[in-house]
Amino acid sequence: MKKFWIPAVIALLLSGCGARETFETVADDLAQPAMAQAGTVTVELPDDAVTPVLEQEGEQVYLCQDYELIIQTQASGDLNGTIRAICGFDKEDLTVIQTQSGTAERYDFVWACAGEGGDRLGRAVILDDGNYHYCMSVLRDANPEGKSQIVWDNVFSSFRLSEPDTL
């Protein structure tokens, strides 16, 4: 009788060890959703900032006599990270004014920092349409030698997200 139980127990234990076939499906479509197309911004640049000195995908840098102007487009989502990339400060360390500009949220802020030739002043605006951050920033000397003829309020108020063309 013992001889009968031993093979029965072994057969019972090994019956649950059958291998199952696993199948993997492969699709031709992209698993990640595609990001929306970035919009375009319009701005009335000062006369001496006609052509950028550095232009790469999503960024244009204008170096002028007494200021630097940067226009860039970044992926949306981390507003604090975008602010830190522009000026080096966290959002909590600045006074950020949030308003509505068309269909986008608008964030304006200023900062001061030390530069090679003395103190520098910065001003920036970010437009957030939910997909991208459209940024414009200006960094200039705090005490310029000559009086600037640029009215920065006009430049910053002209920074807008263009409405997409409809067919």
Backbone as CSV, one residue per row, in Angstrom:
resi,resn,N_x,N_y,N_z,CA_x,CA_y,CA_z,C_x,C_y,C_z
1,MET,0.806,-1.175,0.000,0.000,0.000,0.000,0.873,1.273,0.000
2,LYS,2.028,1.202,0.696,2.942,2.315,0.718,3.446,2.641,-0.687
3,LYS,3.672,1.622,-1.462,4.183,1.826,-2.805,3.158,2.547,-3.675
4,PHE,1.914,2.399,-3.368,0.871,3.054,-4.142,0.765,4.530,-3.795
5,TRP,0.947,4.896,-2.535,0.812,6.283,-2.101,1.968,7.174,-2.568
6,ILE,3.146,6.673,-2.582,4.303,7.472,-2.970,4.181,7.945,-4.421
7,PRO,3.910,7.069,-5.404,3.758,7.555,-6.783,2.515,8.456,-6.941
8,ALA,1.477,8.189,-6.158,0.278,9.017,-6.263,0.553,10.444,-5.776
9,VAL,1.294,10.574,-4.683,1.631,11.900,-4.155,2.555,12.633,-5.132
10,ILE,3.526,11.916,-5.693,4.441,12.539,-6.658,3.670,12.987,-7.907
11,ALA,2.770,12.157,-8.390,1.976,12.519,-9.576,1.074,13.713,-9.276
12,LEU,0.522,13.749,-8.063,-0.332,14.870,-7.669,0.470,16.169,-7.575
13,LEU,1.678,16.132,-7.040,2.507,17.324,-6.922,2.985,17.814,-8.290
14,LEU,3.302,16.910,-9.181,3.822,17.297,-10.492,2.719,17.677,-11.478
15,SER,1.501,17.409,-11.156,0.423,17.728,-12.098,0.190,19.239,-12.208
16,GLY,0.572,20.004,-11.212,0.404,21.450,-11.261,1.568,22.163,-11.929
17,CYS,2.551,21.467,-12.417,3.748,22.086,-12.981,3.722,22.166,-14.501
18,GLY,2.582,22.082,-15.087,2.494,22.160,-16.546,2.814,23.567,-17.033
19,ALA,3.566,23.676,-18.103,3.942,24.980,-18.651,2.807,25.526,-19.511
20,ARG,2.521,26.814,-19.344,1.508,27.470,-20.160,2.214,28.290,-21.231
21,GLU,1.626,28.339,-22.396,2.188,29.175,-23.449,1.726,30.609,-23.222
22,THR,2.658,31.518,-23.361,2.304,32.930,-23.250,2.475,33.577,-24.610
23,PHE,1.572,34.465,-24.931,1.601,35.148,-26.216,1.754,36.647,-25.982
24,GLU,2.499,37.274,-26.845,2.677,38.709,-26.775,2.153,39.306,-28.071
25,THR,1.329,40.318,-27.922,0.795,40.960,-29.123,1.639,42.184,-29.461
26,VAL,1.797,42.431,-30.726,2.579,43.561,-31.201,1.692,44.398,-32.112
27,ALA,1.650,45.695,-31.843,0.838,46.590,-32.656,1.749,47.532,-33.441
28,ASP,1.259,48.030,-34.543,2.037,48.948,-35.367,1.921,50.394,-34.921
29,ASP,0.937,50.722,-34.110,0.771,52.113,-33.705,1.600,52.416,-32.460
30,LEU,1.919,53.687,-32.304,2.768,54.153,-31.219,2.038,54.029,-29.886
31,ALA,2.717,53.502,-28.879,2.090,53.299,-27.575,1.901,54.621,-26.829
32,GLN,2.796,55.565,-27.043,2.681,56.855,-26.381,1.859,57.789,-27.259
33,PRO,0.991,58.583,-26.661,0.257,59.547,-27.479,1.202,60.632,-27.985
34,ALA,0.993,61.035,-29.205,1.843,62.071,-29.790,1.524,63.418,-29.154
35,MET,2.569,64.244,-28.949,2.365,65.571,-28.372,1.737,66.477,-29.414
36,ALA,0.989,67.412,-28.946,0.364,68.383,-29.831,1.444,69.252,-30.478
37,GLN,1.120,69.773,-31.642,2.036,70.673,-32.324,2.208,71.951,-31.516
38,ALA,3.415,72.427,-31.449,3.677,73.683,-30.744,3.110,74.841,-31.561
39,GLY,2.522,75.786,-30.870,2.001,76.968,-31.526,3.130,77.936,-31.843
40,THR,2.762,79.074,-32.371,3.752,80.106,-32.656,3.425,81.341,-31.837
41,VAL,4.449,82.060,-31.479,4.266,83.287,-30.709,4.575,84.469,-31.603
42,THR,3.944,85.583,-31.276,4.246,86.838,-31.964,4.724,87.831,-30.925
43,VAL,5.683,88.643,-31.321,6.233,89.658,-30.423,6.817,90.774,-31.281
44,GLU,6.667,91.984,-30.814,7.285,93.132,-31.475,8.645,93.366,-30.833
45,LEU,9.679,92.887,-31.509,11.034,92.998,-30.982,11.568,94.410,-31.157
46,PRO,12.493,94.829,-30.291,13.156,96.133,-30.479,13.899,96.154,-31.821
47,ASP,14.143,97.343,-32.334,14.765,97.499,-33.655,16.132,96.847,-33.760
48,ASP,16.927,96.856,-32.689,18.273,96.291,-32.773,18.302,94.775,-32.571
49,ALA,17.159,94.139,-32.392,17.080,92.684,-32.223,16.379,92.063,-33.425
50,VAL,16.898,92.353,-34.609,16.235,91.910,-35.830,16.505,90.436,-36.124
51,THR,17.737,90.004,-36.024,18.066,88.612,-36.316,18.717,87.962,-35.112
52,PRO,18.351,86.712,-34.836,18.963,86.029,-33.686,20.405,85.649,-33.990
53,VAL,21.245,85.687,-32.959,22.635,85.274,-33.117,22.785,83.769,-32.917
54,LEU,21.822,83.174,-32.248,21.827,81.733,-32.035,20.400,81.245,-32.188
55,GLU,20.216,80.271,-33.044,18.873,79.745,-33.250,18.970,78.236,-33.362
56,GLN,18.208,77.565,-32.524,18.098,76.121,-32.588,16.645,75.765,-32.368
57,GLU,16.319,74.504,-32.434,14.923,74.098,-32.340,14.319,74.559,-31.017
58,GLY,13.307,75.404,-31.111,12.593,75.866,-29.933,13.259,76.993,-29.173
59,GLU,14.337,77.575,-29.706,15.015,78.641,-28.969,15.691,79.618,-29.929
60,GLN,15.550,80.916,-29.617,16.236,81.974,-30.357,16.856,82.916,-29.334
61,VAL,18.117,83.266,-29.560,18.839,84.150,-28.657,19.249,85.390,-29.443
62,TYR,18.907,86.559,-28.902,19.269,87.837,-29.490,20.225,88.533,-28.532
63,LEU,21.476,88.788,-28.966,22.452,89.515,-28.162,22.564,90.915,-28.736
64,CYS,22.189,91.890,-27.953,22.226,93.272,-28.402,23.236,94.039,-27.545
65,GLN,23.343,95.322,-27.766,24.397,96.108,-27.115,24.301,96.065,-25.590
66,ASP,23.121,96.248,-25.017,23.031,96.294,-23.557,22.020,95.313,-22.961
67,TYR,21.624,94.300,-23.720,20.691,93.291,-23.193,20.766,92.013,-24.018
68,GLU,20.261,90.937,-23.417,20.094,89.660,-24.108,18.615,89.305,-24.051
69,LEU,18.059,88.867,-25.154,16.646,88.485,-25.229,16.581,87.051,-25.729
70,ILE,15.840,86.209,-25.015,15.733,84.785,-25.367,14.258,84.433,-25.500
71,ILE,13.917,83.787,-26.605,12.565,83.255,-26.821,12.714,81.755,-26.979
72,GLN,11.966,80.994,-26.165,12.091,79.540,-26.215,10.754,78.857,-25.998
73,THR,10.663,77.621,-26.459,9.471,76.794,-26.299,9.898,75.499,-25.621
74,GLN,9.205,75.146,-24.529,9.508,73.930,-23.780,8.223,73.147,-23.556
75,ALA,8.358,71.882,-23.238,7.190,71.073,-22.905,6.564,71.594,-21.614
76,SER,5.248,71.600,-21.569,4.520,72.087,-20.398,4.526,71.043,-19.296
77,GLY,4.044,71.429,-18.145,3.903,70.479,-17.052,4.569,70.940,-15.773
78,ASP,5.835,71.287,-15.846,6.584,71.682,-14.650,6.900,73.172,-14.720
79,LEU,5.972,73.993,-14.233,6.158,75.442,-14.276,7.362,75.865,-13.443
80,ASN,7.531,75.271,-12.275,8.672,75.614,-11.422,9.989,75.294,-12.125
81,GLY,10.053,74.173,-12.838,11.257,73.816,-13.584,11.541,74.791,-14.713
82,THR,10.488,75.266,-15.380,10.674,76.253,-16.446,11.180,77.570,-15.879
83,ILE,10.597,78.015,-14.765,11.047,79.259,-14.137,12.495,79.126,-13.683
84,ARG,12.845,77.985,-13.105,14.220,77.758,-12.645,15.193,77.750,-13.827
85,ALA,14.773,77.194,-14.976,15.636,77.168,-16.161,15.862,78.574,-16.712
86,ILE,14.884,79.455,-16.569,15.006,80.808,-17.106,15.889,81.683,-16.217
87,CYS,15.609,81.685,-14.905,16.287,82.668,-14.043,17.132,82.055,-12.929
88,GLY,17.001,80.773,-12.667,17.787,80.146,-11.615,17.126,80.168,-10.247
89,PHE,15.948,80.792,-10.141,15.219,80.849,-8.875,14.004,79.924,-8.936
90,ASP,13.564,79.454,-7.759,12.316,78.703,-7.681,11.142,79.668,-7.684
91,LYS,9.986,79.155,-8.046,8.772,79.975,-8.107,8.451,80.584,-6.747
92,GLU,8.725,79.856,-5.671,8.426,80.344,-4.325,9.302,81.525,-3.932
93,ASP,10.464,81.682,-4.581,11.382,82.770,-4.250,11.092,84.049,-5.032
94,LEU,10.128,84.010,-5.944,9.798,85.152,-6.796,8.340,85.551,-6.598
95,THR,8.008,86.730,-7.032,6.609,87.139,-7.109,6.174,86.904,-8.547
96,VAL,5.374,85.879,-8.745,4.925,85.505,-10.081,3.472,85.940,-10.225
97,ILE,3.214,86.753,-11.233,1.859,87.254,-11.485,1.226,86.381,-12.556
98,GLN,0.088,85.764,-12.216,-0.610,84.875,-13.147,-1.852,85.588,-13.682
99,THR,-1.975,85.642,-15.005,-3.138,86.222,-15.672,-3.547,85.308,-16.818
100,GLN,-4.610,85.675,-17.485,-5.085,84.918,-18.640,-4.751,85.715,-19.898
101,SER,-4.217,85.053,-20.918,-3.902,85.695,-22.190,-4.490,84.841,-23.302
102,GLY,-5.698,85.180,-23.724,-6.379,84.353,-24.727,-6.728,83.010,-24.119
103,THR,-6.248,81.940,-24.746,-6.517,80.593,-24.243,-5.390,80.077,-23.350
104,ALA,-4.368,80.877,-23.134,-3.202,80.439,-22.360,-3.124,81.164,-21.018
105,GLU,-2.506,80.495,-20.052,-2.176,81.130,-18.779,-0.882,81.909,-18.983
106,ARG,-0.818,83.104,-18.411,0.361,83.956,-18.557,0.984,84.163,-17.183
107,TYR,2.305,83.990,-17.096,3.057,84.174,-15.859,4.156,85.207,-16.114
108,ASP,4.150,86.302,-15.360,5.153,87.356,-15.468,5.945,87.421,-14.169
109,PHE,7.260,87.645,-14.266,8.088,87.794,-13.076,9.376,88.520,-13.436
110,VAL,10.027,89.057,-12.417,11.318,89.745,-12.561,12.273,89.199,-11.505
111,TRP,13.569,89.419,-11.734,14.575,88.995,-10.766,15.820,89.853,-10.952
112,ALA,16.697,89.805,-9.983,17.988,90.489,-10.041,19.075,89.466,-9.747
113,CYS,20.234,89.672,-10.369,21.346,88.754,-10.147,22.657,89.512,-10.354
114,ALA,23.739,88.880,-9.974,25.063,89.479,-10.150,25.627,89.043,-11.485
115,GLY,26.287,89.963,-12.167,26.929,89.659,-13.438,28.386,90.068,-13.392
116,GLU,29.086,89.856,-14.497,30.509,90.199,-14.544,30.737,91.699,-14.408
117,GLY,29.852,92.507,-14.988,30.035,93.947,-14.951,29.202,94.639,-13.901
118,GLY,28.611,93.915,-13.001,27.760,94.498,-11.965,26.419,93.797,-11.906
119,ASP,25.473,94.450,-11.254,24.153,93.843,-11.092,23.417,93.788,-12.422
120,ARG,22.573,92.739,-12.561,21.778,92.537,-13.766,20.317,92.407,-13.363
121,LEU,19.423,92.866,-14.226,17.985,92.745,-14.027,17.411,91.835,-15.104
122,GLY,16.490,90.997,-14.690,15.845,90.102,-15.634,14.341,90.235,-15.556
123,ARG,13.697,90.026,-16.672,12.242,90.033,-16.736,11.842,88.928,-17.693
124,ALA,10.771,88.203,-17.347,10.351,87.082,-18.184,8.835,86.952,-18.186
125,VAL,8.347,86.315,-19.227,6.934,85.974,-19.357,6.859,84.545,-19.885
126,ILE,5.907,83.789,-19.356,5.665,82.415,-19.800,4.197,82.302,-20.174
127,LEU,3.927,81.782,-21.358,2.569,81.467,-21.770,2.429,79.955,-21.739
128,ASP,1.413,79.450,-21.046,1.189,78.010,-20.900,-0.150,77.659,-21.524
129,ASP,-0.125,76.913,-22.639,-1.362,76.494,-23.294,-1.781,75.085,-22.890
130,GLY,-1.093,74.499,-21.922,-1.400,73.146,-21.474,-0.499,72.102,-22.108
131,ASN,0.095,72.406,-23.256,1.002,71.493,-23.940,2.440,71.989,-23.931
132,TYR,2.606,73.300,-24.021,3.938,73.891,-24.097,4.013,75.147,-23.240
133,HIS,5.235,75.485,-22.841,5.543,76.765,-22.212,6.269,77.599,-23.262
134,TYR,5.703,78.743,-23.590,6.309,79.682,-24.529,6.904,80.798,-23.676
135,CYS,8.218,80.959,-23.728,8.920,81.842,-22.794,9.670,82.941,-23.541
136,MET,9.660,84.127,-22.945,10.506,85.216,-23.417,11.148,85.845,-22.192
137,SER,12.457,86.023,-22.232,13.162,86.624,-21.105,14.178,87.628,-21.611
138,VAL,14.387,88.666,-20.806,15.360,89.714,-21.104,16.254,89.859,-19.881
139,LEU,17.545,89.932,-20.111,18.517,90.163,-19.041,19.368,91.362,-19.467
140,ARG,19.419,92.393,-18.608,20.154,93.617,-18.948,20.841,94.158,-17.705
141,ASP,21.770,95.095,-17.920,22.485,95.722,-16.808,21.516,96.544,-15.965
142,ALA,21.734,96.530,-14.658,20.868,97.300,-13.766,21.118,98.794,-13.916
143,ASN,22.351,99.186,-14.152,22.713,100.597,-14.332,23.356,100.769,-15.702
144,PRO,22.550,100.845,-16.755,23.153,101.007,-18.084,23.823,102.375,-18.206
145,GLU,24.912,102.409,-18.960,25.654,103.665,-19.133,24.820,104.689,-19.888
146,GLY,24.148,104.247,-20.933,23.303,105.152,-21.697,21.844,104.838,-21.430
147,LYS,20.992,105.786,-21.637,19.561,105.554,-21.450,19.040,104.709,-22.604
148,SER,18.339,103.652,-22.285,17.766,102.784,-23.302,16.496,103.420,-23.862
149,GLN,16.315,103.315,-25.161,15.130,103.859,-25.819,14.031,102.801,-25.938
150,ILE,14.283,101.621,-25.386,13.334,100.518,-25.513,12.304,100.612,-24.397
151,VAL,11.033,100.561,-24.773,9.952,100.529,-23.792,9.598,99.051,-23.607
152,TRP,10.112,98.463,-22.519,9.975,97.025,-22.315,8.528,96.608,-22.089
153,ASP,7.706,97.489,-21.534,6.297,97.139,-21.348,5.633,96.854,-22.687
154,ASN,5.973,97.612,-23.723,5.399,97.379,-25.047,5.856,96.045,-25.626
155,VAL,7.121,95.710,-25.425,7.653,94.446,-25.939,6.969,93.275,-25.240
156,PHE,6.870,93.331,-23.913,6.290,92.211,-23.174,4.778,92.101,-23.381
157,SER,4.093,93.218,-23.543,2.647,93.133,-23.785,2.341,92.635,-25.188
158,SER,3.293,92.736,-26.115,3.075,92.231,-27.473,3.342,90.733,-27.596
159,PHE,3.896,90.113,-26.569,4.207,88.670,-26.599,2.907,87.886,-26.457
160,ARG,2.479,87.245,-27.541,1.201,86.521,-27.576,1.359,85.196,-28.282
161,LEU,0.471,84.296,-27.961,0.371,83.025,-28.644,-0.563,83.211,-29.829
162,SER,-0.072,82.907,-31.040,-0.888,83.075,-32.238,-1.982,82.022,-32.270
163,GLU,-3.140,82.428,-32.719,-4.236,81.485,-32.872,-3.960,80.610,-34.074
164,PRO,-4.241,79.292,-33.986,-3.971,78.410,-35.128,-4.884,78.761,-36.302
165,ASP,-4.346,78.564,-37.496,-5.138,78.823,-38.706,-6.220,77.768,-38.838
166,THR,-7.404,78.188,-39.180,-8.493,77.250,-39.390,-8.792,77.180,-40.872
167,LEU,-9.049,75.982,-41.355,-9.336,75.800,-42.793,-10.796,75.850,-43.051
